[in-house]
Amino acid sequence: MLEWCQDSNEHLPDQRRGEFMRIYDERNVSMMMDLYEMTMANGYYLLENQDTHVAFDVFYRRNPDSAGFAIFTGLEQIVEYLEGLHFDPEDIDYLRSLGQFDESFLSYLADFCFSGDLYAFPEGTIMYPNEPVITVVAPLVEAQLIETELLTQINHQSLIATKARRIVRSAEGRPVSDFGARRAHNNDAAIYGARAAYIGGVAATATVSSGQHFGIPVSGTMAHSWVMFYKNELESFRKFASIYPDNCILLVDTYDVLHQGLPNAIQVFTEMRDRGIASKNYGIRIDSGDLAYLTARSRKMLDEAGFTDAKIIISNSLDEYTIRSILDQGGQVDAFGVGERLITSRSEPVFGAVYKLCAVEEDGQMIPRIKLSETPEKITNPGLKDVYRIYDADGHAVADLITRQGEELDLSSRYDFVDPIKPWKRRAFENCTAKKLQVKIIEAGKRTSQLPSAKEIASYVDRQLREEIWDTEQRFENPHIHYLDMSPAYYEMKMDMLETNR
Amino acid sequence: MLEWCQDSNEHLPDQRRGEFMRIYDERNVSMMMDLYEMTMANGYYLLENQDTHVAFDVFYRRNPDSAGFAIFTGLEQIVEYLEGLHFDPEDIDYLRSLGQFDESFLSYLADFCFSGDLYAFPEGTIMYPNEPVITVVAPLVEAQLIETELLTQINHQSLIATKARRIVRSAEGRPVSDFGARRAHNNDAAIYGARAAYIGGVAATATVSSGQHFGIPVSGTMAHSWVMFYKNELESFRKFASIYPDNCILLVDTYDVLHQGLPNAIQVFTEMRDRGIASKNYGIRIDSGDLAYLTARSRKMLDEAGFTDAKIIISNSLDEYTIRSILDQGGQVDAFGVGERLITSRSEPVFGAVYKLCAVEEDGQMIPRIKLSETPEKITNPGLKDVYRIYDADGHAVADLITRQGEELDLSSRYDFVDPIKPWKRRAFENCTAKKLQVKIIEAGKRTSQLPSAKEIASYVDRQLREEIWDTEQRFENPHIHYLDMSPAYYEMKMDMLETNR
């Protein structure tokens, strides 16, 4: 399936990790934060006990594109950010120039490092609204300062991974390649966007930097400029074939696909065949026009010329809906290049994860905190908690369950839980098993486990969606809404807090 | 107007420029390109004369949001990219690992630097579809390799600057601050997005890194977590006021705006007044609920308590339409914090600038090239050309005009031009003046002029929109479409090429 792209630096895992780390370290993105993190931190530093620990949850409230799920992505970058977090002398100088920070706080920042704990779903876990995918337990100031970067990484990469999965699903097994760099929201959006797209199931990216840093297969052949540079199209195709006989995808729409581009391509393929060159990977790309019609006609012309193994690749403002439509109309396509609508998630370019305080240390105990709201969905889930995924006997994920932290969960017999949307209903799990979703990733500022590669994460995503997640949750139209249930003890605690705070 | 934000490191222009350069140099974004740039470059290197110069134009085809114009933004980053462009040994190693590049080409890359010329509109120029905002004239391989990064910068920053202008326009003189970092498409989208938003007219950003690197005013006070950390809201407000009496914007919607948050804020303001503290900048922020209703009620309550100079700031999924609606309903607002819908340009997150070959050197002459298309708008404008903005006697920009490069343009008397959409009409400029829009920025790889600061660019944008650009082009609904005309000689050349290529 992947012949048409280069399965690249598989052999460079250590090197790539070293290189990748270098990016973050040298950029020092510690100042990538909202100013209010800093004003609040300065306030806490001056007013409160520095050893007071707090807990923040990261969660989101709504799946993009009215989908049934999202893919938790961006954790590797968060871990690297937390490990590298420090403030350089020029950062301190800049903050001092703003005239609102105490010198004692600036001195504290000069020696800052993150000393807290980070719990998270494994990267690539299928996630649902309102469950804590990350929990930070750290001294007050530290926990506050990291808010923006955690959200930016999760929001961007989860958005793109989730969108990519939709596009991959619509391609029904044909490979999809990310062609989006030029329409991405700047370099990081292209580079991390390609990583996220690969985690979501895209087979390759055109973005070289992402191939280099994340070991993602890269793909790409020619642009219109190659064809336009030469005085005629046939010459341009011959030249390309002379250099790349084994990866010879010719772009046939610079002038006229059916009357010029495709006949010229067939001419070149014939010349290659006549000279005994058996190309491993050859074919055409069409980047404009009526792609359903043009690919069907092209397939016929290629087949009639004996090039039944010539590939047809299409691009041009594709997304899950246009791909599905082209295939439904009988378009003959071997692979898709998807650009702007993937790399910007054009149909819904905002992923709304938030970072909410859920507990504050008082006398050595983590005491729950809640945020109220006029809209019930916006009321937060207070306190430290455990999140489980509940599986039926066939291994399908039937629900997620929130319990109080450390609460015993015994599913060996019938387990009564509370459906927080319909708490009056009697509900129970029977013959089910549970898996705790959050894992400790950082303890006292140090990474406690090796993070998987992008390829491993992509495999994990794929396995969940094939084996664990109901297909009814994956369809585009009116997907089944995954249940997020609560243990009776957790539900009772939350209701008590609502009562008290009213 | 800007009291509520910090007009930051104005005094650090040299330092900030040094720091900013460091970001790009250390990241080495040279590999931020589509693989096909590299495969084409390798092909050209092996097959063609390396000294052959070509010209590429950057232009776009459609204004986002059906608007009448866009703002040309991102040039500074392009210049810095071209100046720093090089390939490190590990880049060469990675490319070698792909197994498709010739060793002679890889050796060439190891010594690569950009030696071409860059012509561009001054950054911040109001731009229109189908005119070349950038022209690159460079040796073939060099011109091809830089495509992706040029487009990524222009597309991202022009998108955000243009969107920002719409939002600023809707605020009718009230300051707008960028609060979008956490919903941006990764770090660069936040950092350069804030730069672009500032160029578009936003008064400040919450993103600290952008303040530091671009000298943009920064703003920010408190989040819900500050209020939730304390056992009650009143205590949290008192604590904040004790640290920041002169920049005391209290977030009043954690529990209940009108029945709790605002009364508590008024209590704290009263205590400050009673202690003789005359705050320079104080007030409230509301981040949820019915913002038209809540701000009107809040204004009344604040005024009745004698706090007529207390500011009301709102945020929460704002854009140009919600802001206009809130103001139309009598919402009482002093400033807006705008997040996700600005930093992702949510209504239209794709800006479609393209990079098209327009001329190739043959025997020392730059010979025009054209790309045909079934859709007339997609036919490119061939050849080297000059672009002029034409002004009437009042200084209003009445049209843009494309001529052949070096063609004399004499507007001292009536000048007959061609309207390429309606070429049969007799059209002329009378009593007009012309300004050439493209300026030489880089010559033979070296910068030929100092680039303006973000602040200077923002002023330039503002001046054009106040003095030169018709208000009819700036309205949101059915704006006047700016004319892009052609000199008779240029039009004739293009028609000849169409005829020849048919």
Short mmCIF file of N, CA, C and O in Angstrom, two decimals, chain A residues 1 3-4 245-250 262 265-266 269-270 272-273 277-284 298-313 332-335:
data_model
loop_
_atom_site.label_atom_id
_atom_site.label_comp_id
_atom_site.label_asym_id
_atom_site.label_seq_id
_atom_site.Cartn_x
_atom_site.Cartn_y
_atom_site.Cartn_z
N MET A 1 0.82 -1.21 0.00
CA MET A 1 0.00 0.00 0.00
C MET A 1 0.85 1.26 0.00
O MET A 1 0.49 2.28 -0.55
N GLU A 3 3.86 1.82 -1.22
CA GLU A 3 4.95 1.94 -2.19
C GLU A 3 5.13 3.37 -2.70
O GLU A 3 6.22 3.79 -3.00
N TRP A 4 4.03 4.06 -2.83
CA TRP A 4 4.09 5.38 -3.45
C TRP A 4 4.73 6.43 -2.54
O TRP A 4 4.95 7.54 -2.94
N PRO A 245 12.67 6.81 -12.36
CA PRO A 245 11.89 5.74 -12.99
C PRO A 245 11.10 4.90 -11.98
O PRO A 245 10.03 4.39 -12.32
N ASP A 246 11.61 4.81 -10.75
CA ASP A 246 10.94 3.95 -9.76
C ASP A 246 9.94 4.69 -8.88
O ASP A 246 9.36 4.09 -7.97
N ASN A 247 9.78 5.97 -9.09
CA ASN A 247 8.81 6.72 -8.28
C ASN A 247 8.27 7.81 -9.18
O ASN A 247 8.46 8.99 -8.95
N CYS A 248 7.57 7.36 -10.21
CA CYS A 248 7.28 8.23 -11.35
C CYS A 248 5.78 8.56 -11.43
O CYS A 248 5.04 7.99 -12.22
N ILE A 249 5.37 9.47 -10.54
CA ILE A 249 3.97 9.94 -10.55
C ILE A 249 3.94 11.26 -11.30
O ILE A 249 4.52 12.25 -10.86
N LEU A 250 3.28 11.30 -12.44
CA LEU A 250 3.29 12.48 -13.32
C LEU A 250 2.01 13.30 -13.10
O LEU A 250 0.91 12.77 -13.10
N LEU A 262 -2.73 13.09 -19.89
CA LEU A 262 -2.77 11.64 -19.79
C LEU A 262 -2.15 10.97 -21.03
O LEU A 262 -1.33 10.05 -20.88
N ALA A 265 1.47 11.15 -20.53
CA ALA A 265 1.93 10.22 -19.50
C ALA A 265 2.00 8.81 -20.06
O ALA A 265 2.98 8.08 -19.85
N ILE A 266 0.96 8.42 -20.79
CA ILE A 266 0.93 7.07 -21.38
C ILE A 266 2.08 6.90 -22.36
O ILE A 266 2.73 5.85 -22.41
N PHE A 269 5.12 6.27 -20.21
CA PHE A 269 5.08 4.93 -19.62
C PHE A 269 5.38 3.87 -20.70
O PHE A 269 6.06 2.87 -20.44
N THR A 270 4.88 4.13 -21.90
CA THR A 270 5.13 3.19 -23.00
C THR A 270 6.61 3.15 -23.36
O THR A 270 7.19 2.08 -23.55
N MET A 272 9.02 3.79 -21.36
CA MET A 272 9.72 3.08 -20.28
C MET A 272 9.56 1.57 -20.47
O MET A 272 10.52 0.80 -20.35
N ARG A 273 8.35 1.16 -20.77
CA ARG A 273 8.09 -0.27 -20.97
C ARG A 273 8.91 -0.81 -22.15
O ARG A 273 9.52 -1.88 -22.05
N ILE A 277 12.02 -0.96 -18.65
CA ILE A 277 12.05 -0.44 -17.27
C ILE A 277 10.74 -0.81 -16.58
O ILE A 277 9.66 -0.38 -16.99
N ALA A 278 10.83 -1.68 -15.57
CA ALA A 278 9.64 -2.05 -14.81
C ALA A 278 9.59 -1.20 -13.55
O ALA A 278 10.23 -1.51 -12.55
N SER A 279 8.86 -0.10 -13.61
CA SER A 279 8.80 0.83 -12.48
C SER A 279 8.05 0.21 -11.32
O SER A 279 7.00 -0.41 -11.51
N LYS A 280 8.60 0.36 -10.12
CA LYS A 280 7.90 -0.13 -8.92
C LYS A 280 6.66 0.70 -8.62
O LYS A 280 5.67 0.22 -8.12
N ASN A 281 6.77 1.96 -8.93
CA ASN A 281 5.71 2.88 -8.51
C ASN A 281 5.57 3.97 -9.56
O ASN A 281 6.42 4.84 -9.67
N TYR A 282 4.53 3.90 -10.35
CA TYR A 282 4.33 4.92 -11.38
C TYR A 282 2.84 5.18 -11.53
O TYR A 282 2.00 4.38 -11.08
N GLY A 283 2.53 6.30 -12.15
CA GLY A 283 1.13 6.64 -12.33
C GLY A 283 0.95 8.13 -12.52
O GLY A 283 1.89 8.83 -12.94
N ILE A 284 -0.23 8.62 -12.20
CA ILE A 284 -0.54 10.03 -12.46
C ILE A 284 -1.14 10.68 -11.21
O ILE A 284 -1.66 10.01 -10.32
N SER A 298 -9.50 8.26 -16.80
CA SER A 298 -8.05 8.00 -16.79
C SER A 298 -7.77 6.51 -16.56
O SER A 298 -6.89 5.93 -17.21
N ARG A 299 -8.51 5.91 -15.61
CA ARG A 299 -8.31 4.48 -15.33
C ARG A 299 -8.52 3.66 -16.60
O ARG A 299 -7.75 2.75 -16.90
N LYS A 300 -9.58 4.02 -17.32
CA LYS A 300 -9.92 3.28 -18.54
C LYS A 300 -8.80 3.43 -19.57
O LYS A 300 -8.34 2.44 -20.16
N MET A 301 -8.33 4.67 -19.75
CA MET A 301 -7.28 4.90 -20.74
C MET A 301 -5.98 4.20 -20.34
O MET A 301 -5.28 3.63 -21.19
N LEU A 302 -5.65 4.25 -19.06
CA LEU A 302 -4.43 3.58 -18.59
C LEU A 302 -4.56 2.07 -18.78
O LEU A 302 -3.63 1.40 -19.25
N ASP A 303 -5.71 1.52 -18.41
CA ASP A 303 -5.90 0.07 -18.53
C ASP A 303 -5.83 -0.36 -19.99
O ASP A 303 -5.20 -1.37 -20.32
N GLU A 304 -6.47 0.41 -20.85
CA GLU A 304 -6.47 0.06 -22.28
C GLU A 304 -5.06 0.09 -22.87
O GLU A 304 -4.75 -0.64 -23.81
N ALA A 305 -4.21 0.94 -22.28
CA ALA A 305 -2.82 1.00 -22.75
C ALA A 305 -1.97 -0.07 -22.07
O ALA A 305 -0.75 -0.12 -22.29
N GLY A 306 -2.60 -0.88 -21.22
CA GLY A 306 -1.86 -1.97 -20.57
C GLY A 306 -1.21 -1.57 -19.25
O GLY A 306 -0.45 -2.35 -18.69
N PHE A 307 -1.52 -0.37 -18.76
CA PHE A 307 -0.90 0.08 -17.50
C PHE A 307 -1.88 -0.08 -16.34
O PHE A 307 -2.25 0.88 -15.67
N THR A 308 -2.27 -1.35 -16.11
CA THR A 308 -3.28 -1.60 -15.08
C THR A 308 -2.73 -1.37 -13.68
O THR A 308 -3.50 -1.20 -12.74
N ASP A 309 -1.40 -1.41 -13.55
CA ASP A 309 -0.83 -1.15 -12.22
C ASP A 309 -0.38 0.30 -12.05
O ASP A 309 0.23 0.65 -11.04
N ALA A 310 -0.67 1.16 -13.02
CA ALA A 310 -0.37 2.59 -12.84
C ALA A 310 -1.31 3.15 -11.78
O ALA A 310 -2.52 2.89 -11.80
N LYS A 311 -0.76 3.93 -10.87
CA LYS A 311 -1.57 4.48 -9.78
C LYS A 311 -2.24 5.79 -10.20
O LYS A 311 -1.68 6.57 -10.98
N ILE A 312 -3.40 6.02 -9.64
CA ILE A 312 -4.06 7.32 -9.82
C ILE A 312 -4.17 7.98 -8.45
O ILE A 312 -4.79 7.43 -7.54
N ILE A 313 -3.53 9.12 -8.33
CA ILE A 313 -3.54 9.87 -7.07
C ILE A 313 -4.26 11.19 -7.33
O ILE A 313 -4.07 11.81 -8.38
N GLN A 332 -12.00 6.39 -9.66
CA GLN A 332 -11.00 5.32 -9.59
C GLN A 332 -9.72 5.91 -9.02
O GLN A 332 -8.95 6.55 -9.73
N VAL A 333 -9.52 5.70 -7.74
CA VAL A 333 -8.44 6.38 -7.03
C VAL A 333 -7.63 5.37 -6.24
O VAL A 333 -8.21 4.50 -5.57
N ASP A 334 -6.30 5.49 -6.30
CA ASP A 334 -5.44 4.62 -5.51
C ASP A 334 -4.93 5.28 -4.25
O ASP A 334 -4.60 4.59 -3.29
N ALA A 335 -4.83 6.60 -4.25
CA ALA A 335 -4.34 7.30 -3.06
C ALA A 335 -4.78 8.75 -3.12
O ALA A 335 -5.06 9.29 -4.20
#
